[in-house]
Coordinates of C-alpha atoms and ligand atoms in Angstrom, one line a residue:
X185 CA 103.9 105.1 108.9
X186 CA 101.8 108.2 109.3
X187 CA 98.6 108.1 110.6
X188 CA 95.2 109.5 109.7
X189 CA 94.4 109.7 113.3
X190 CA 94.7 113.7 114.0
X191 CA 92.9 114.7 116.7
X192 CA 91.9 118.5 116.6
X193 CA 92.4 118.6 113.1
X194 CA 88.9 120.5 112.3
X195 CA 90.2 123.4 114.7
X196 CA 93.7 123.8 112.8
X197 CA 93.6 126.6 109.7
X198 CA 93.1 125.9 106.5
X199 CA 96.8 126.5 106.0
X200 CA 97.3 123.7 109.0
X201 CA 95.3 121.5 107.6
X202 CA 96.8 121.7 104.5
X203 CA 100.6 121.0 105.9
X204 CA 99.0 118.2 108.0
X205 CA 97.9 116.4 105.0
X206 CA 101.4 117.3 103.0
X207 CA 103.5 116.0 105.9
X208 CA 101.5 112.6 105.6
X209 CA 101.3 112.5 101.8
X210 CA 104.5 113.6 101.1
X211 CA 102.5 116.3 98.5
X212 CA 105.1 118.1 96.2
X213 CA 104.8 121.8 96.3
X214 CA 102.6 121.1 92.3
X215 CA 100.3 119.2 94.1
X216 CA 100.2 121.6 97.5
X217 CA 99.3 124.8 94.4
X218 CA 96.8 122.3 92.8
X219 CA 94.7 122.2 95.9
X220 CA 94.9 125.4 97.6
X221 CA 94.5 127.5 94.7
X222 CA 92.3 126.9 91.5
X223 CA 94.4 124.9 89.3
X224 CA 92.2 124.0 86.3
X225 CA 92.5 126.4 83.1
X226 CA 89.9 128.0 81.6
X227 CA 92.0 126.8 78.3
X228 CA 91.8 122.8 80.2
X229 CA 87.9 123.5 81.0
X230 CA 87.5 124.2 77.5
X231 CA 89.0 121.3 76.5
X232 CA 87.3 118.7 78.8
X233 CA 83.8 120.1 77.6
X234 CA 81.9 122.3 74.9
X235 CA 80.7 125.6 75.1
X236 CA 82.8 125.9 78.3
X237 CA 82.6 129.5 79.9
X238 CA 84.7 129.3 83.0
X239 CA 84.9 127.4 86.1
X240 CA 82.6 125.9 88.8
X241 CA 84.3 125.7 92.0
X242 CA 82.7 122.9 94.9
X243 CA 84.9 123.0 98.4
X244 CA 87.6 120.5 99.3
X245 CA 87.9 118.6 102.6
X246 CA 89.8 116.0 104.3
X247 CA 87.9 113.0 106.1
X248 CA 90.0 111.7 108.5
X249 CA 90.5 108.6 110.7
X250 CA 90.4 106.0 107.9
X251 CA 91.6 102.8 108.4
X252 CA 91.2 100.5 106.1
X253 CA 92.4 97.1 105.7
X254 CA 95.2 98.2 107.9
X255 CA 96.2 101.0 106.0
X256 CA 95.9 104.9 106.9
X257 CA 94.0 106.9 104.5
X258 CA 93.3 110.9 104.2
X259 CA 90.4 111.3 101.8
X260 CA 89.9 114.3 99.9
X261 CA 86.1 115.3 99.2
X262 CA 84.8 117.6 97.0
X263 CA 81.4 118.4 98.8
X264 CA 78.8 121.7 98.7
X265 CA 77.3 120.1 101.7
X266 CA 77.9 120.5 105.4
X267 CA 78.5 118.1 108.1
X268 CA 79.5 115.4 105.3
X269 CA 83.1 115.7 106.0
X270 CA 82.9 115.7 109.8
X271 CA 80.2 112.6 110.0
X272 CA 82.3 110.4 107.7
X273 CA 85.5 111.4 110.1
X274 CA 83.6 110.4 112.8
X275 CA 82.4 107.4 112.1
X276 CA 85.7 106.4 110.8
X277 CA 87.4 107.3 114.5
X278 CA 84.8 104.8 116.1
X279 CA 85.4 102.0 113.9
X280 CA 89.1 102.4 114.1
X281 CA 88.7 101.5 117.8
X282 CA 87.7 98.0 116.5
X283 CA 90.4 97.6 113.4
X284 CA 89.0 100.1 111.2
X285 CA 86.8 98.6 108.0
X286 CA 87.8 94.9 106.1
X287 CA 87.6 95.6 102.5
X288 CA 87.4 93.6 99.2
X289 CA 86.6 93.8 95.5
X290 CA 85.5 91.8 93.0
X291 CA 87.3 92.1 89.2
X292 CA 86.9 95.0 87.6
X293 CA 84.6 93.7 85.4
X294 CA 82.0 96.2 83.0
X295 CA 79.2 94.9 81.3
X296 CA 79.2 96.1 77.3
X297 CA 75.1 95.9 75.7
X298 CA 74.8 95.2 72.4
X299 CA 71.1 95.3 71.5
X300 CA 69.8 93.5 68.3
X301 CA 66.1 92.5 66.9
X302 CA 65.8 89.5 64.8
X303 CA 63.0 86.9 63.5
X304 CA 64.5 83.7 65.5
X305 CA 65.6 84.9 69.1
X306 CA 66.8 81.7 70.4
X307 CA 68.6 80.6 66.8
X308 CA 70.5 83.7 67.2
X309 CA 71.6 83.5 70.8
X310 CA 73.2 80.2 69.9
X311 CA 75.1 81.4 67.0
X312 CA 76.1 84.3 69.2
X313 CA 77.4 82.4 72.4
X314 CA 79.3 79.5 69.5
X315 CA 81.2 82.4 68.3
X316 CA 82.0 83.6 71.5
X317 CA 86.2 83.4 71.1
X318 CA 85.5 85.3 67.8
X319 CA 83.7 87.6 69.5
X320 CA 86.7 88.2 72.2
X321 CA 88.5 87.9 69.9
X322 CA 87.5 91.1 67.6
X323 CA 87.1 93.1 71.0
X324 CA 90.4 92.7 72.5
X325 CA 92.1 94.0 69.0
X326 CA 90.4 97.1 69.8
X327 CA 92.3 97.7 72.9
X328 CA 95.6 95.8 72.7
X329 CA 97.4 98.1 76.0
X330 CA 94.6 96.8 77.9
X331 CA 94.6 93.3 77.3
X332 CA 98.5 93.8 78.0
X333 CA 97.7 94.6 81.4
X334 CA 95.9 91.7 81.9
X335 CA 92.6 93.1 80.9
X336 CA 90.2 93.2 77.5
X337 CA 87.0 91.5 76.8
X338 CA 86.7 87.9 79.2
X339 CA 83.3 86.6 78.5
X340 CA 80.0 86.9 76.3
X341 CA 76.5 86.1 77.2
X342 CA 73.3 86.7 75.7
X343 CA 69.6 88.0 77.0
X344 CA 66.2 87.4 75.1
X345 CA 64.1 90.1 76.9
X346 CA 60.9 90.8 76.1
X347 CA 59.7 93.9 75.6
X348 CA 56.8 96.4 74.2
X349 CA 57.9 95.7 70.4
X350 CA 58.3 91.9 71.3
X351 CA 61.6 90.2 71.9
X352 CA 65.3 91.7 71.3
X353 CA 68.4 89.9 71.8
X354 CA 70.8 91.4 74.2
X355 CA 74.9 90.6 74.1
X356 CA 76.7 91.2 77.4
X357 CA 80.1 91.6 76.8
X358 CA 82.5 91.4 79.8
X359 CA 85.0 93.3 79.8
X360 CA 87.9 93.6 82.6
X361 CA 88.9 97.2 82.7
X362 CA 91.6 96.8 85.2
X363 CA 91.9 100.5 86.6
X364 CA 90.2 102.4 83.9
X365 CA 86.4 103.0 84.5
X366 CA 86.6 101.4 81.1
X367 CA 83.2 103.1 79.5
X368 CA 85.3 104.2 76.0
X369 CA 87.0 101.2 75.9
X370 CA 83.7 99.3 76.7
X371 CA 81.5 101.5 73.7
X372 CA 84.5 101.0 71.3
X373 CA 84.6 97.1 71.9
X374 CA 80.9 97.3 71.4
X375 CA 80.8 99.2 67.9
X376 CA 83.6 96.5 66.8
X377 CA 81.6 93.8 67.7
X378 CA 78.4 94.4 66.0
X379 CA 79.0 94.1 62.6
X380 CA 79.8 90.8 63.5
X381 CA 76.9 89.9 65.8
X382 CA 74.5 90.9 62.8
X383 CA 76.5 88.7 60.4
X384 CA 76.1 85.8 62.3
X385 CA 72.0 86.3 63.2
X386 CA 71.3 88.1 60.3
X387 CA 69.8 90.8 62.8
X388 CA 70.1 94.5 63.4
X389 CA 72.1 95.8 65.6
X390 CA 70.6 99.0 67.5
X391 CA 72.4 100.2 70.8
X392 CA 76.1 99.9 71.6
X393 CA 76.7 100.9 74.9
X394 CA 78.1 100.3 78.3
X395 CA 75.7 99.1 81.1
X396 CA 75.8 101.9 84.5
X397 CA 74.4 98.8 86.2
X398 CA 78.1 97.1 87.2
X399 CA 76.7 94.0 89.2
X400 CA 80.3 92.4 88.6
X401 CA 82.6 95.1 89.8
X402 CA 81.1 95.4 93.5
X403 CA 83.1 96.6 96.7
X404 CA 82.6 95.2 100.0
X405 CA 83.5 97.4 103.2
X406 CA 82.7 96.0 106.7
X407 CA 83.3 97.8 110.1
X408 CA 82.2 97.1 114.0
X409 CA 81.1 100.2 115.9
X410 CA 81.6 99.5 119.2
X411 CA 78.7 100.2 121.5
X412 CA 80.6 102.2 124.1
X413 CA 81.9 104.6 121.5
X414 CA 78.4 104.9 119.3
X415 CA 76.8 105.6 123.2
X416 CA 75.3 102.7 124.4
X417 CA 72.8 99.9 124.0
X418 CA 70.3 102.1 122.9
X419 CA 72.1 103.9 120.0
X420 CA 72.9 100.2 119.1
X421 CA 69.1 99.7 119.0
X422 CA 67.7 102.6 117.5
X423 CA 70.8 102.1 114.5
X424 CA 68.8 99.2 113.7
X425 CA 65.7 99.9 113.9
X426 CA 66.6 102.8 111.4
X427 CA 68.0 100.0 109.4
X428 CA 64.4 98.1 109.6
X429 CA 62.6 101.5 108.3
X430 CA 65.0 101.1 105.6
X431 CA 64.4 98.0 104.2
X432 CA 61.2 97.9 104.2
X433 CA 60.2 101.3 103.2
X434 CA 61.2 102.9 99.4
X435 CA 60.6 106.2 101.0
X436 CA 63.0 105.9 103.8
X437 CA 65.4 103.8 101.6
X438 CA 66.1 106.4 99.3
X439 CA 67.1 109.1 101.8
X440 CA 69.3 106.5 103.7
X441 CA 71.4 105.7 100.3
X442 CA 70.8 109.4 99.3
X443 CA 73.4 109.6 103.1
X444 CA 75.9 106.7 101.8
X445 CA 76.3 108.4 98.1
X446 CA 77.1 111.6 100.1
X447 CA 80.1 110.2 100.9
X448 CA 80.6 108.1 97.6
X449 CA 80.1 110.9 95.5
X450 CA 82.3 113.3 97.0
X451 CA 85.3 111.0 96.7
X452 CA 84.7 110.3 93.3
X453 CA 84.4 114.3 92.2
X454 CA 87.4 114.7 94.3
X455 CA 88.9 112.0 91.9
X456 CA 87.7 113.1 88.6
X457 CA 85.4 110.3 88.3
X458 CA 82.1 110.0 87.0
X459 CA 80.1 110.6 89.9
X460 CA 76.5 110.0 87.8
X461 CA 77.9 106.7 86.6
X462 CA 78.0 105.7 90.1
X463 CA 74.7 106.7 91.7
X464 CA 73.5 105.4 88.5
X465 CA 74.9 102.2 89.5
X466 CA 74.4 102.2 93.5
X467 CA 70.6 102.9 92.7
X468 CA 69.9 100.4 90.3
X469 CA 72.0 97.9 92.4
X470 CA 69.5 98.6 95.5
X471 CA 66.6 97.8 93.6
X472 CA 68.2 94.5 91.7
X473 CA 66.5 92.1 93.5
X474 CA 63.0 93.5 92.0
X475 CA 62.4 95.8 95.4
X476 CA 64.6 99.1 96.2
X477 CA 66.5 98.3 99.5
X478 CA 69.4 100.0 101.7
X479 CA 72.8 99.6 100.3
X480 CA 74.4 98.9 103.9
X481 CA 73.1 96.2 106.4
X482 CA 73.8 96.4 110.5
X483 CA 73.7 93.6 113.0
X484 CA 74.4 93.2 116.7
X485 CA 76.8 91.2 117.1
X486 CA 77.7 88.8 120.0
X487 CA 79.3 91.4 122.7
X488 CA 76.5 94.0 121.8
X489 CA 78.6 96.2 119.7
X490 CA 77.0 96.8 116.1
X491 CA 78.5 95.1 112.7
X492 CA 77.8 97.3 110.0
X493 CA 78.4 96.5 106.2
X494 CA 78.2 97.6 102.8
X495 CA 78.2 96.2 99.1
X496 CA 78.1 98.4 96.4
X497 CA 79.1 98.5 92.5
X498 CA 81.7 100.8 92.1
X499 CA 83.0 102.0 88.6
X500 CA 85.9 104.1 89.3
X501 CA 89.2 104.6 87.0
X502 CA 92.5 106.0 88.1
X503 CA 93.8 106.1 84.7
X504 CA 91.9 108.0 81.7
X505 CA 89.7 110.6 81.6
X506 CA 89.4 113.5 84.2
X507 CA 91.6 111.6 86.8
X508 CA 94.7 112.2 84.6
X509 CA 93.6 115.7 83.2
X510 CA 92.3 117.6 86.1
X511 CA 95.6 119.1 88.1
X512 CA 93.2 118.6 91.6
X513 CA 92.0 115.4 90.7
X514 CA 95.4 114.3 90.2
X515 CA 96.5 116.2 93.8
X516 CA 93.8 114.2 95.6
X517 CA 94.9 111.2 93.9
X518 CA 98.1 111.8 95.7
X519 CA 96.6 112.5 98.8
X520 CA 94.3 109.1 98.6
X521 CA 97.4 107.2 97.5
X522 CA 95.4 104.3 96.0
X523 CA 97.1 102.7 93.4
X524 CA 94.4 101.2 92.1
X525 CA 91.0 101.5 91.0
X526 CA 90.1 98.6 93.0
X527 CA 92.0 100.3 95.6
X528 CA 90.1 103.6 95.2
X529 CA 86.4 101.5 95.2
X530 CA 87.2 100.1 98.7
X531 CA 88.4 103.5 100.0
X532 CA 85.0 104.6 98.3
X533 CA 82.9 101.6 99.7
X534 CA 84.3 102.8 103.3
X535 CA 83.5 106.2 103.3
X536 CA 79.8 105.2 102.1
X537 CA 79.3 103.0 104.9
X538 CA 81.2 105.9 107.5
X539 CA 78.8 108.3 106.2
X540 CA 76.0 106.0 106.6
X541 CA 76.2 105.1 110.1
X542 CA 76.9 108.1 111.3
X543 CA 73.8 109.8 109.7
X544 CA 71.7 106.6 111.5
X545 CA 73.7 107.5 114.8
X546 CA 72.6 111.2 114.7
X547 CA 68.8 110.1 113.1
X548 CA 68.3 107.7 116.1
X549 CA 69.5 110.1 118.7
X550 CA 69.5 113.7 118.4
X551 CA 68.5 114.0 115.3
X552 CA 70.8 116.2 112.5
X553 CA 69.7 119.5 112.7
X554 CA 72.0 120.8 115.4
X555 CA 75.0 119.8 113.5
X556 CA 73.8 120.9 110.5
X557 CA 73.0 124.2 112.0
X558 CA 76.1 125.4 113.8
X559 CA 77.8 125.0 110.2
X560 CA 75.0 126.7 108.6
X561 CA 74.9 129.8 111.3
X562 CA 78.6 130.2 110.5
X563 CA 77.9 130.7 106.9
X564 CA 74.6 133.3 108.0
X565 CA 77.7 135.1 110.2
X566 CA 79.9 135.3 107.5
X567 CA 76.7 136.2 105.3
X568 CA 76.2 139.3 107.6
X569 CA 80.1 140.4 107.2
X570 CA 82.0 138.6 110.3
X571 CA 85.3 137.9 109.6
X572 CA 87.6 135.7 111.3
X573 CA 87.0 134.7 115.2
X574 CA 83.8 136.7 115.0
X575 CA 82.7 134.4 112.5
X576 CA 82.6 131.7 115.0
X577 CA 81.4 134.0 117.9
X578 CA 78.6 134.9 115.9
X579 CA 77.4 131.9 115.2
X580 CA 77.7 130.4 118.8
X581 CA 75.8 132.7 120.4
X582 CA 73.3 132.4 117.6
X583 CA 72.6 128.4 117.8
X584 CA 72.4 129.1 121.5
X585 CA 69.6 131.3 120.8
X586 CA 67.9 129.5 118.0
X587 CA 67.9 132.7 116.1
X588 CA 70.2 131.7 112.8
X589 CA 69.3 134.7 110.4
X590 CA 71.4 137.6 108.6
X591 CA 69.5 140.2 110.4
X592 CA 70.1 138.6 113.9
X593 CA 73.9 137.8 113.0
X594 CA 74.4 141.7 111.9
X595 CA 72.9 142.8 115.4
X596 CA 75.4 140.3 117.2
X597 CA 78.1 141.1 115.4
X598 CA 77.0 145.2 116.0
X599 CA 76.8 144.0 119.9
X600 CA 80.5 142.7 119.9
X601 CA 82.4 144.9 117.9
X602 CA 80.9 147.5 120.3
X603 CA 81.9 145.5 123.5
X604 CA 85.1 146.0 121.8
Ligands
MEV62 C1 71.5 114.3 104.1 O1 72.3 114.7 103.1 C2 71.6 112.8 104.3 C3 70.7 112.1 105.3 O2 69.4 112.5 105.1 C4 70.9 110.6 105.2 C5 69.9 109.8 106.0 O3 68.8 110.3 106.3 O4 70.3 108.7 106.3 C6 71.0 112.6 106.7

């Protein structure tokens, strides 16, 4: 079996990098064109959205490392940021040394809202939850190829919330969306459903709509970071005392799952998904208990090393929409070789809680910047016209000078070309 395990791998070409990852994923030469050059149409863009006037392009990496639940993984990210791909990676090579991260999912299950108003709240939520099989019923004839795959509507329940214009009557309906992200089939069951709801309260049906909050479709990732490879006792300690900031600050929280989606999202634009659904959900998940709070937890354990772990709603699909349509997305899916959504979560869950520790190892030690800045004074070289090797010249002598500006990299670059 091929590893993900490829030391040197950020000094290899682009073109190295790229044969690396076909050798491991056995990419077809579509797939290897899908990747390296841009593969969507402008005729495809225009399809997927309105109004479309070209193409926005974000750049693609490879996190390596990955071991999860035994398996090797490659993850493609699609990130405009710097240092993502190479803190995730990292993270991922410590954990290895322990097993790599324990994974898990719940069912795939999306919550449908159907909001109605009514004179006699509690009457209605009876009649509601007694024709419950009805109910299911009506929903899973909307969407007979789900239900074939084991999927389609499970379960119905009912809120009575209160609320500015005084009570409303909210129907949750559950639906397993196996490996879709499920929101069309969700909305659809949800329009077929309400004619019926208002028949049986004599209510009116307002909203129809899936819920971004998926409390029963969570995934689970768990990892130990030994404390010889994260540096010692104290990067142990100051990893959870970062933690402690966390939960118990909404200030710091926010910045510290701001670090995990960094690595969520990127996995899911790499995949086509619906990265807004996502943070939607992450967000409102880390506040569900009535007080926002981090979405990872860390603990020493026993021999000293540090237990990090993560649980985190996760509504990804790896059939329908722009994970079927988009030539890259469909590439990367290759690449990830998940074969399921479920599958595709947990990789997802993993490189959250990768990204997160190693921005809490860098925060409790040296701090970011200087990562963040050799990347950024290769960009300021290329800014002031180095090309290859220069590039990186450039930019070393200019982190070890502190000086990362265009005007400085043009007089560095002027300095070497003359040395010759
Ligand atoms: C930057 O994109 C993410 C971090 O701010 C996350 C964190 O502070 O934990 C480094």
């Amino acid at each position: 079996m091929s590893t993900s395990r490829i030391p040197g791998f950020y000094k290899l070409s682009v073109q190295e990098r790229l044969s690396r990852v076909k050798d491991f994923a056995h990419l077809d030469d579509e797939s290897l064109k899908n990747i390296r050059k841009r593969a969507l149409s402008v005729e495809q863009a225009d399809r997927m959205i309105e109004n479309a006037i070209g193409i926005m392009e974000i750049p693609l990496g490879i996190a390596i490392n990955f071991l999860i639940n035994g398996k090797d993984y490659l993850i493609p990210m699609a990130t405009e940021e710097p240092s993502v791909i190479a803190a995730a990676s990292n993270a991922a090579k410590i954990a290895r040394d322990k097993g790599g991260f324990s994974v898990s999912t719940t069912e795939p299950l999306m919550i449908g809202q159907i909001q109605m108003m009514c004179e006699t709240p509690e009457e209605a939520k009876s009649a509601i939850l007694g024709a419950k099989e009805e109910i299911l019923m009506l929903a899973n004839e909307q969407n007979p190829t789900l239900v074939k795959f084991g999927g389609g509507a499970k379960d119905v329940e009912v809120r009575i919330i209160e609320t500015s214009m005084g009570k409303m009557v909210v129907t949750h309906l559950i639906v397993d969306c196996r490996d879709a992200m499920g929101a069309n089939a969700v909305n659809t069951m949800c329009e077929a459903v309400a004619p019926l709801i208002e028949k049986l309260t004599s209510g009116k049906v307002y909203l129809r709509i899936l819920s971004n909050l998926a409390v029963k479709r969570l995934a689970r990732a768990k990892a130990i970071f030994s404390k010889e490879a994260l540096g010692g006792e104290m990067v142990v300690d100051g990893i959870i005392i970062a933690q402690r900031f966390a939960e118990s600050d909404v200030y710091r929280a926010a910045t510290h799952n701001k670090g995990i989606m960094n690595g969520i999202s990127a996995v899911a634009l790499a995949t086509g998904n619906d990265s807004r659904a996502i943070e939607a959900s992450a967000h409102a998940y880390a506040s569900f208990s009535g007080r926002y709070r981090p979405l990872t937890t860390y603990e020493k354990n026993e021999d000293g090393d540090l237990v990090g772990a993560i649980e985190v709603p996760i509504a990804v699909g790896t059939v329908g929409g722009a994970t079927k349509v988009h030539p890259t997305a469909i590439a990367n899916m290759k690449i990830l070789g998940a074969k399921t959504a479920s599958e595709l979560a947990e990789v997802m869950a993993s490189a959250g809680l990768a990204q997160n520790l190693a921005a809490l190892k860098a925060l409790s030690t040296e701090g970011i910047q200087r990562g963040h800045m050799s990347l950024h004074a290769r960009n300021i070289a290329a800014m002031a016209g180095a090309t290859g090797d220069a590039i990186d010249e450039v930019a070393r002598i200019m982190v070890k000078e502190g000086k990362i500006r265009v005007d400085r990299a043009k007089e560095v670059l002027e300095e070497l070309s003359k040395r010759g």
